[in-house]
Every structure is written in structure tokens, then in C-alpha cells.
PDB file of C-alpha atoms and ligand atoms in Angstrom:
ATOM      1  CA  MET A 320      -8.510  40.938 -44.845  1.00 78.00           C
ATOM      2  CA  ASP A 321      -6.754  44.239 -44.221  1.00 84.00           C
ATOM      3  CA  PHE A 322      -9.392  46.135 -42.226  1.00 82.00           C
ATOM      4  CA  ASN A 323      -7.430  49.403 -42.192  1.00 84.00           C
ATOM      5  CA  LYS A 324      -7.333  49.404 -45.993  1.00 92.00           C
ATOM      6  CA  ILE A 325     -11.008  48.488 -46.180  1.00 91.00           C
ATOM      7  CA  ASN A 326     -12.046  51.205 -43.718  1.00 87.00           C
ATOM      8  CA  LEU A 327      -9.991  53.823 -45.542  1.00 89.00           C
ATOM      9  CA  TYR A 328     -11.611  52.907 -48.852  1.00 93.00           C
ATOM     10  CA  ILE A 329     -15.132  53.033 -47.385  1.00 92.00           C
ATOM     11  CA  ASP A 330     -14.538  56.333 -45.545  1.00 89.00           C
ATOM     12  CA  ASN A 331     -13.133  57.957 -48.708  1.00 90.00           C
ATOM     13  CA  LEU A 332     -16.069  56.667 -50.691  1.00 93.00           C
ATOM     14  CA  TYR A 333     -18.600  58.293 -48.375  1.00 91.00           C
ATOM     15  CA  GLU A 334     -16.643  61.412 -47.417  1.00 85.00           C
ATOM     16  CA  GLN A 335     -17.760  63.270 -50.529  1.00 82.00           C
ATOM     17  CA  ASN A 336     -21.417  63.011 -49.432  1.00 81.00           C
ATOM     18  CA  ALA A 337     -20.973  63.419 -45.676  1.00 79.00           C
ATOM     19  CA  GLU A 338     -22.859  66.430 -44.284  1.00 82.00           C
ATOM     20  CA  LEU A 339     -20.266  66.966 -41.570  1.00 83.00           C
ATOM     21  CA  THR A 340     -17.489  64.503 -40.726  1.00 85.00           C
ATOM     22  CA  LYS A 341     -16.513  63.746 -37.132  1.00 88.00           C
ATOM     23  CA  LYS A 342     -13.346  65.845 -37.615  1.00 88.00           C
ATOM     24  CA  GLU A 343     -15.317  68.865 -38.882  1.00 89.00           C
ATOM     25  CA  PHE A 344     -17.917  68.488 -36.123  1.00 88.00           C
ATOM     26  CA  ILE A 345     -15.221  68.515 -33.429  1.00 92.00           C
ATOM     27  CA  ASN A 346     -13.396  71.464 -35.035  1.00 89.00           C
ATOM     28  CA  ASN A 347     -16.599  73.518 -34.957  1.00 86.00           C
ATOM     29  CA  ILE A 348     -17.106  73.428 -31.184  1.00 88.00           C
ATOM     30  CA  LYS A 349     -15.451  75.281 -28.310  1.00 84.00           C
ATOM     31  CA  LEU A 350     -15.248  72.436 -25.779  1.00 86.00           C
ATOM     32  CA  LYS A 351     -12.234  70.241 -26.472  1.00 82.00           C
ATOM     33  CA  ASP A 352     -12.264  67.986 -23.422  1.00 80.00           C
ATOM     34  CA  PHE A 353     -14.827  65.215 -23.857  1.00 77.00           C
ATOM     35  CA  ILE A 354     -14.993  61.434 -24.140  1.00 78.00           C
ATOM     36  CA  PRO A 355     -14.520  60.160 -27.719  1.00 85.00           C
ATOM     37  CA  ILE A 356     -17.564  60.193 -29.991  1.00 93.00           C
ATOM     38  CA  VAL A 357     -18.486  57.515 -32.543  1.00 95.00           C
ATOM     39  CA  ASP A 358     -16.685  57.201 -35.871  1.00 93.00           C
ATOM     40  CA  ASP A 359     -18.181  58.208 -39.210  1.00 92.00           C
ATOM     41  CA  ASP A 360     -18.957  54.585 -40.162  1.00 94.00           C
ATOM     42  CA  VAL A 361     -21.099  54.230 -37.028  1.00 96.00           C
ATOM     43  CA  ILE A 362     -22.929  57.441 -37.960  1.00 96.00           C
ATOM     44  CA  ARG A 363     -23.679  55.981 -41.397  1.00 95.00           C
ATOM     45  CA  PHE A 364     -24.921  52.804 -39.735  1.00 97.00           C
ATOM     46  CA  LEU A 365     -27.153  54.654 -37.238  1.00 98.00           C
ATOM     47  CA  LYS A 366     -28.589  56.824 -40.008  1.00 97.00           C
ATOM     48  CA  LEU A 367     -29.378  53.751 -42.072  1.00 97.00           C
ATOM     49  CA  VAL A 368     -31.038  51.951 -39.144  1.00 98.00           C
ATOM     50  CA  VAL A 369     -33.171  54.990 -38.228  1.00 98.00           C
ATOM     51  CA  GLN A 370     -34.107  55.667 -41.859  1.00 97.00           C
ATOM     52  CA  ALA A 371     -35.060  52.017 -42.470  1.00 98.00           C
ATOM     53  CA  THR A 372     -36.962  51.320 -39.248  1.00 97.00           C
ATOM     54  CA  LYS A 373     -38.397  54.797 -38.440  1.00 97.00           C
ATOM     55  CA  PRO A 374     -38.325  54.273 -34.650  1.00 97.00           C
ATOM     56  CA  ARG A 375     -40.972  56.412 -32.931  1.00 96.00           C
ATOM     57  CA  ARG A 376     -39.073  56.468 -29.661  1.00 97.00           C
ATOM     58  CA  ILE A 377     -35.278  56.425 -29.360  1.00 98.00           C
ATOM     59  CA  LEU A 378     -33.237  56.294 -26.153  1.00 98.00           C
ATOM     60  CA  GLU A 379     -29.532  57.116 -26.282  1.00 98.00           C
ATOM     61  CA  ILE A 380     -27.399  56.400 -23.217  1.00 98.00           C
ATOM     62  CA  GLY A 381     -24.277  58.607 -23.468  1.00 98.00           C
ATOM     63  CA  THR A 382     -24.800  61.890 -25.339  1.00 98.00           C
ATOM     64  CA  SER A 383     -21.358  63.475 -25.117  1.00 96.00           C
ATOM     65  CA  ILE A 384     -21.402  66.509 -27.433  1.00 95.00           C
ATOM     66  CA  GLY A 385     -24.403  65.143 -29.314  1.00 97.00           C
ATOM     67  CA  TYR A 386     -22.799  63.992 -32.572  1.00 96.00           C
ATOM     68  CA  SER A 387     -24.722  60.704 -32.851  1.00 97.00           C
ATOM     69  CA  THR A 388     -27.869  62.304 -31.391  1.00 98.00           C
ATOM     70  CA  ILE A 389     -27.898  65.023 -34.047  1.00 97.00           C
ATOM     71  CA  TYR A 390     -27.597  62.621 -36.967  1.00 96.00           C
ATOM     72  CA  MET A 391     -30.431  60.434 -35.652  1.00 98.00           C
ATOM     73  CA  ALA A 392     -32.520  63.545 -34.892  1.00 98.00           C
ATOM     74  CA  LYS A 393     -32.125  64.879 -38.438  1.00 97.00           C
ATOM     75  CA  ILE A 394     -33.987  61.799 -39.688  1.00 97.00           C
ATOM     76  CA  VAL A 395     -36.459  61.686 -36.784  1.00 97.00           C
ATOM     77  CA  LYS A 396     -37.315  65.321 -37.609  1.00 96.00           C
ATOM     78  CA  GLU A 397     -38.717  64.158 -40.973  1.00 95.00           C
ATOM     79  CA  TYR A 398     -41.381  61.958 -39.383  1.00 93.00           C
ATOM     80  CA  GLY A 399     -41.816  63.895 -36.151  1.00 85.00           C
ATOM     81  CA  ASP A 400     -40.944  62.111 -32.953  1.00 90.00           C
ATOM     82  CA  LYS A 401     -38.410  62.515 -30.182  1.00 91.00           C
ATOM     83  CA  ILE A 402     -35.075  61.185 -28.941  1.00 98.00           C
ATOM     84  CA  ILE A 403     -34.325  60.964 -25.230  1.00 98.00           C
ATOM     85  CA  THR A 404     -30.586  61.147 -24.560  1.00 98.00           C
ATOM     86  CA  ILE A 405     -28.775  60.885 -21.224  1.00 98.00           C
ATOM     87  CA  GLU A 406     -25.498  62.596 -20.245  1.00 98.00           C
ATOM     88  CA  CYS A 407     -24.033  62.798 -16.734  1.00 97.00           C
ATOM     89  CA  ASP A 408     -21.443  65.531 -17.333  1.00 96.00           C
ATOM     90  CA  GLU A 409     -23.072  68.975 -17.113  1.00 97.00           C
ATOM     91  CA  LYS A 410     -20.361  70.804 -19.064  1.00 95.00           C
ATOM     92  CA  ILE A 411     -20.501  68.324 -21.927  1.00 95.00           C
ATOM     93  CA  ALA A 412     -24.302  68.334 -21.822  1.00 97.00           C
ATOM     94  CA  ALA A 413     -24.303  72.147 -22.169  1.00 96.00           C
ATOM     95  CA  GLN A 414     -22.182  71.845 -25.318  1.00 94.00           C
ATOM     96  CA  ALA A 415     -24.521  69.142 -26.657  1.00 96.00           C
ATOM     97  CA  LYS A 416     -27.523  71.421 -26.045  1.00 97.00           C
ATOM     98  CA  GLN A 417     -25.857  74.225 -27.995  1.00 96.00           C
ATOM     99  CA  ASN A 418     -25.005  71.794 -30.803  1.00 95.00           C
ATOM    100  CA  PHE A 419     -28.646  70.650 -30.973  1.00 97.00           C
ATOM    101  CA  ILE A 420     -29.755  74.289 -31.402  1.00 97.00           C
ATOM    102  CA  ASN A 421     -27.070  74.969 -34.030  1.00 95.00           C
ATOM    103  CA  ALA A 422     -28.114  71.867 -35.977  1.00 95.00           C
ATOM    104  CA  GLY A 423     -31.812  72.858 -35.854  1.00 96.00           C
ATOM    105  CA  VAL A 424     -32.903  69.667 -34.092  1.00 97.00           C
ATOM    106  CA  ALA A 425     -33.327  70.850 -30.470  1.00 98.00           C
ATOM    107  CA  ASP A 426     -37.130  70.389 -30.639  1.00 97.00           C
ATOM    108  CA  PHE A 427     -36.696  66.705 -31.376  1.00 97.00           C
ATOM    109  CA  ILE A 428     -34.348  65.900 -28.501  1.00 98.00           C
ATOM    110  CA  GLU A 429     -34.952  65.654 -24.755  1.00 98.00           C
ATOM    111  CA  LEU A 430     -31.612  65.810 -22.963  1.00 98.00           C
ATOM    112  CA  LYS A 431     -31.661  64.297 -19.487  1.00 98.00           C
ATOM    113  CA  ILE A 432     -28.684  65.386 -17.406  1.00 98.00           C
ATOM    114  CA  GLY A 433     -27.745  62.844 -14.750  1.00 98.00           C
ATOM    115  CA  ASP A 434     -26.503  59.349 -14.079  1.00 98.00           C
ATOM    116  CA  ALA A 435     -28.083  56.777 -16.392  1.00 98.00           C
ATOM    117  CA  LYS A 436     -27.960  54.258 -13.517  1.00 98.00           C
ATOM    118  CA  GLU A 437     -30.468  56.427 -11.647  1.00 97.00           C
ATOM    119  CA  ILE A 438     -32.477  57.703 -14.603  1.00 97.00           C
ATOM    120  CA  LEU A 439     -33.040  54.437 -16.465  1.00 96.00           C
ATOM    121  CA  PRO A 440     -34.910  52.453 -13.764  1.00 92.00           C
ATOM    122  CA  ASN A 441     -37.376  55.366 -13.506  1.00 93.00           C
ATOM    123  CA  ILE A 442     -38.174  55.563 -17.202  1.00 93.00           C
ATOM    124  CA  LYS A 443     -41.647  54.176 -17.750  1.00 89.00           C
ATOM    125  CA  ASP A 444     -41.852  54.571 -21.548  1.00 93.00           C
ATOM    126  CA  GLU A 445     -40.967  51.864 -24.036  1.00 97.00           C
ATOM    127  CA  PHE A 446     -38.528  52.391 -26.898  1.00 98.00           C
ATOM    128  CA  ASP A 447     -38.149  51.200 -30.477  1.00 98.00           C
ATOM    129  CA  LEU A 448     -34.403  51.821 -30.474  1.00 98.00           C
ATOM    130  CA  ILE A 449     -31.926  51.993 -27.604  1.00 98.00           C
ATOM    131  CA  PHE A 450     -28.370  53.116 -28.372  1.00 98.00           C
ATOM    132  CA  GLN A 451     -26.000  52.219 -25.533  1.00 98.00           C
ATOM    133  CA  ASN A 452     -22.842  54.339 -25.745  1.00 98.00           C
ATOM    134  CA  ALA A 453     -22.030  55.460 -22.165  1.00 97.00           C
ATOM    135  CA  ASP A 454     -19.481  54.154 -19.650  1.00 96.00           C
ATOM    136  CA  LYS A 455     -18.657  50.566 -20.673  1.00 96.00           C
ATOM    137  CA  LYS A 456     -19.245  49.371 -17.084  1.00 96.00           C
ATOM    138  CA  LEU A 457     -22.901  50.344 -17.515  1.00 97.00           C
ATOM    139  CA  TYR A 458     -23.532  48.050 -20.472  1.00 98.00           C
ATOM    140  CA  SER A 459     -24.048  44.852 -18.471  1.00 97.00           C
ATOM    141  CA  LEU A 460     -25.279  46.728 -15.406  1.00 97.00           C
ATOM    142  CA  LEU A 461     -28.153  48.302 -17.359  1.00 98.00           C
ATOM    143  CA  PHE A 462     -28.771  45.355 -19.685  1.00 98.00           C
ATOM    144  CA  ASN A 463     -31.939  44.161 -17.919  1.00 97.00           C
ATOM    145  CA  ASP A 464     -33.321  47.693 -17.553  1.00 97.00           C
ATOM    146  CA  CYS A 465     -32.784  48.219 -21.291  1.00 98.00           C
ATOM    147  CA  LEU A 466     -34.516  44.951 -22.157  1.00 97.00           C
ATOM    148  CA  LYS A 467     -37.470  45.890 -19.961  1.00 97.00           C
ATOM    149  CA  ILE A 468     -38.106  49.167 -21.798  1.00 98.00           C
ATOM    150  CA  LEU A 469     -37.317  47.860 -25.283  1.00 98.00           C
ATOM    151  CA  LYS A 470     -40.448  47.088 -27.292  1.00 98.00           C
ATOM    152  CA  THR A 471     -40.866  43.693 -28.919  1.00 98.00           C
ATOM    153  CA  GLY A 472     -39.351  44.174 -32.376  1.00 98.00           C
ATOM    154  CA  GLY A 473     -37.229  47.018 -31.009  1.00 98.00           C
ATOM    155  CA  LEU A 474     -33.479  47.315 -31.544  1.00 98.00           C
ATOM    156  CA  LEU A 475     -30.681  47.438 -29.000  1.00 98.00           C
ATOM    157  CA  VAL A 476     -27.478  48.881 -30.470  1.00 98.00           C
ATOM    158  CA  ALA A 477     -24.225  49.129 -28.516  1.00 98.00           C
ATOM    159  CA  GLU A 478     -20.873  50.578 -29.629  1.00 98.00           C
ATOM    160  CA  ASP A 479     -17.367  49.512 -28.483  1.00 97.00           C
ATOM    161  CA  THR A 480     -18.234  45.827 -28.257  1.00 98.00           C
ATOM    162  CA  LEU A 481     -15.021  44.695 -29.974  1.00 97.00           C
ATOM    163  CA  PHE A 482     -12.924  45.981 -27.059  1.00 95.00           C
ATOM    164  CA  PRO A 483     -11.927  42.355 -26.184  1.00 95.00           C
ATOM    165  CA  VAL A 484      -9.983  42.002 -29.462  1.00 95.00           C
ATOM    166  CA  LEU A 485      -8.877  45.565 -30.195  1.00 93.00           C
ATOM    167  CA  ASP A 486      -5.379  46.845 -29.611  1.00 90.00           C
ATOM    168  CA  LEU A 487      -6.460  49.208 -26.823  1.00 89.00           C
ATOM    169  CA  ASP A 488      -4.432  51.705 -24.856  1.00 89.00           C
ATOM    170  CA  ALA A 489      -3.550  50.251 -21.417  1.00 90.00           C
ATOM    171  CA  LYS A 490      -5.886  52.764 -19.689  1.00 87.00           C
ATOM    172  CA  TRP A 491      -8.906  51.019 -21.285  1.00 85.00           C
ATOM    173  CA  HIS A 492      -7.847  47.451 -20.389  1.00 90.00           C
ATOM    174  CA  ASP A 493     -10.097  47.199 -17.323  1.00 90.00           C
ATOM    175  CA  LEU A 494     -13.104  47.669 -19.626  1.00 93.00           C
ATOM    176  CA  ILE A 495     -12.434  44.536 -21.667  1.00 94.00           C
ATOM    177  CA  LYS A 496     -13.915  42.177 -19.062  1.00 95.00           C
ATOM    178  CA  THR A 497     -17.097  44.203 -18.681  1.00 96.00           C
ATOM    179  CA  ILE A 498     -17.662  44.383 -22.445  1.00 97.00           C
ATOM    180  CA  GLU A 499     -17.031  40.634 -22.735  1.00 97.00           C
ATOM    181  CA  GLN A 500     -19.680  40.124 -20.040  1.00 98.00           C
ATOM    182  CA  PHE A 501     -22.144  42.336 -21.938  1.00 98.00           C
ATOM    183  CA  ASN A 502     -21.503  40.548 -25.241  1.00 98.00           C
ATOM    184  CA  GLN A 503     -22.156  37.193 -23.564  1.00 98.00           C
ATOM    185  CA  MET A 504     -25.412  38.550 -22.098  1.00 98.00           C
ATOM    186  CA  VAL A 505     -26.619  39.660 -25.530  1.00 98.00           C
ATOM    187  CA  VAL A 506     -25.555  36.500 -27.354  1.00 98.00           C
ATOM    188  CA  ASN A 507     -27.072  34.176 -24.735  1.00 98.00           C
ATOM    189  CA  CYS A 508     -30.307  36.105 -24.200  1.00 98.00           C
ATOM    190  CA  PRO A 509     -33.182  33.972 -25.533  1.00 98.00           C
ATOM    191  CA  ASN A 510     -35.205  37.139 -26.257  1.00 97.00           C
ATOM    192  CA  LEU A 511     -32.620  38.656 -28.590  1.00 98.00           C
ATOM    193  CA  GLU A 512     -31.457  37.921 -32.135  1.00 98.00           C
ATOM    194  CA  SER A 513     -28.162  39.704 -32.724  1.00 98.00           C
ATOM    195  CA  THR A 514     -24.938  40.159 -34.622  1.00 98.00           C
ATOM    196  CA  LEU A 515     -21.705  42.050 -33.974  1.00 98.00           C
ATOM    197  CA  LEU A 516     -20.446  44.236 -36.808  1.00 97.00           C
ATOM    198  CA  PRO A 517     -16.793  45.313 -37.265  1.00 94.00           C
ATOM    199  CA  ILE A 518     -17.581  49.033 -37.620  1.00 94.00           C
ATOM    200  CA  GLY A 519     -16.416  51.756 -35.242  1.00 94.00           C
ATOM    201  CA  LYS A 520     -15.038  49.894 -32.233  1.00 95.00           C
ATOM    202  CA  GLY A 521     -17.523  47.073 -32.828  1.00 97.00           C
ATOM    203  CA  VAL A 522     -21.289  47.573 -32.957  1.00 98.00           C
ATOM    204  CA  ILE A 523     -23.630  44.929 -31.626  1.00 98.00           C
ATOM    205  CA  ILE A 524     -27.190  45.117 -32.935  1.00 98.00           C
ATOM    206  CA  ALA A 525     -29.969  43.021 -31.449  1.00 98.00           C
ATOM    207  CA  VAL A 526     -33.693  42.792 -32.072  1.00 98.00           C
ATOM    208  CA  LYS A 527     -36.067  41.851 -29.236  1.00 98.00           C
ATOM    209  CA  LYS A 528     -38.111  38.795 -30.219  1.00 98.00           C
TER     210      LYS A 528
HETATM  211  C1  LIG B 134     -18.717  57.611 -25.903  1.00 95.79           C
HETATM  212  S1  LIG B 134     -19.432  59.054 -25.253  1.00 95.79           S
HETATM  213  C2  LIG B 134     -20.927  59.200 -26.170  1.00 95.79           C
HETATM  214  C3  LIG B 134     -20.681  59.588 -27.590  1.00 95.79           C
HETATM  215  C4  LIG B 134     -21.909  60.006 -28.366  1.00 95.79           C
HETATM  216  N1  LIG B 134     -22.917  58.952 -28.383  1.00 95.79           N
HETATM  217  C5  LIG B 134     -21.554  60.357 -29.793  1.00 95.79           C
HETATM  218  O1  LIG B 134     -21.045  59.499 -30.492  1.00 95.79           O
HETATM  219  O2  LIG B 134     -21.770  61.511 -30.208  1.00 95.79           O
HETATM  220  C6  LIG B 134     -20.031  58.512 -23.699  1.00 95.79           C
HETATM  221  C7  LIG B 134     -20.676  59.575 -22.831  1.00 95.79           C
HETATM  222  O3  LIG B 134     -21.372  58.923 -21.775  1.00 95.79           O
HETATM  223  C8  LIG B 134     -21.304  59.730 -20.631  1.00 95.79           C
HETATM  224  N2  LIG B 134     -21.526  58.879 -19.460  1.00 95.79           N
HETATM  225  C9  LIG B 134     -20.639  58.072 -18.844  1.00 95.79           C
HETATM  226  N3  LIG B 134     -21.197  57.477 -17.788  1.00 95.79           N
HETATM  227  C10 LIG B 134     -22.476  57.924 -17.717  1.00 95.79           C
HETATM  228  C11 LIG B 134     -23.554  57.683 -16.834  1.00 95.79           C
HETATM  229  N4  LIG B 134     -23.420  56.877 -15.790  1.00 95.79           N
HETATM  230  N5  LIG B 134     -24.725  58.309 -17.071  1.00 95.79           N
HETATM  231  C12 LIG B 134     -24.873  59.145 -18.127  1.00 95.79           C
HETATM  232  N6  LIG B 134     -23.873  59.422 -18.999  1.00 95.79           N
HETATM  233  C13 LIG B 134     -22.698  58.815 -18.799  1.00 95.79           C
HETATM  234  C14 LIG B 134     -19.903  60.345 -20.675  1.00 95.79           C
HETATM  235  O4  LIG B 134     -19.822  61.542 -19.933  1.00 95.79           O
HETATM  236  C15 LIG B 134     -19.692  60.534 -22.182  1.00 95.79           C
HETATM  237  O5  LIG B 134     -19.952  61.851 -22.578  1.00 95.79           O
END
């Protein structure tokens, strides 16, 4: 299968109905220096998951400029709960905050500014959906903390999990091993049922049994 051709077809198909594509979202903001955000196919996937499962509590690890947060929040806003999202870079977090206000979803998002490694072990709440999208080295490091605060029946979603087979720029090569380790943890965890989807840079989705 020619995945480039397939992805192009799917993106074109949905572009006509997209509220704001990734390209438009980036063009609309002042800050230009930030870590890449998810692709439009991952946004469609997250929207579908949130719409279908109506998670009361969502935790996102890795906010960046808030693209994925905003799309999840627009659905959460309809049934009235909150997303907690964590970002360690203050400048990027400030842009995310502004984007939340501009998108009219600020009341549905709690932005925690700091290192997820320090914040996560102190979170006492449980979550219906955890979206892991921060530094790839954190995925396996925070795996057990995530499992602890994920409700039974809750979903763990992680982006960039196809790094081991993607044609990555040399600067990302040291992240391959850590993602491979995370994937093995998910696949071999007796408490999780999962699959890895070839969207974005590879999205793993797992439900806690
Ligand atoms: C891939 S981006 C998130 C993209 C975002 N989810 C989106 O698609 O709109 C990852 C973000 O995680 C942040 N990050 C990296 N390490 C972190 C850590 N230890 N704690 C909190 N945030 C972290 C980075 O600053 C970066 O903005």
C-alpha cells in the first residue's frame, strides 16, 4: 500500500469540513518556535474518540500551543467537564493560554505549567482519557504513573509510536529506543488491550481492563 497516496486522499477528503487545519492554526499565531504539533489525521482521531466515549476527565501530557487540547475541549465543552494539560515551556504555555481564550474554550482547560515528571506523581485524580504527547523519553518513564491514574475502562493514547520504523531525521534517532521500550510496555501489559494505528507518526490506543 502507498501510504503517502492514501494519506493525501484522506486529508483532501476531510479538508473541506475541517474547522481549522494545522497549517491555518500555525499561521494564526505569533510564536513560531515550538515543538511540532499533531497532524490533522490525529486531530480527527482524537475528536472521534472524545465524541464517542465522552470522557469526564482528560489528561494531556504535552500541550505545546494547544492545538490538540482545543479540539478535545470543543467537544468537552458540549457536555461540561475539564481537560488538564501539562506544558513545561512557559513561553509556549503562554501562547497556548492565549489560543484557548481565542478559541472560547479556556474555561474547560486547566493548564499546568511545569515538568510532567514532577506533576504527574502528585496528581490524585483518576482519568478517563490520557493523551501522552510530551518528550518521548517520558513515555516509558511515566507509564506506571499513567496506569495508576487511568480509570478501569479508560483510554491511554500516545502519539509518535511508529518512530522505530519511520524515516526520521538523524536528530530524532536517540528517541527510537525509548519509544520501542514504551510500545513493548503497552503491548505486554496484562491490564491493557491495545492497537497501534498508522496515523500521524503512529498512535497507540489502549484500554485499561
Ligand atoms: C509534541 S508537543 C505537544 C503537541 C500538542 N499535543 C498538540 O498536538 O497540539 C510536546 C510538548 O511537550 C512539552 N514537554 C516536553 N517535555 C515535557 C515535560 N517533561 N513536561 C511537560 N511538558 C513537556 C514540550 O515543550 C512540547 O511543547
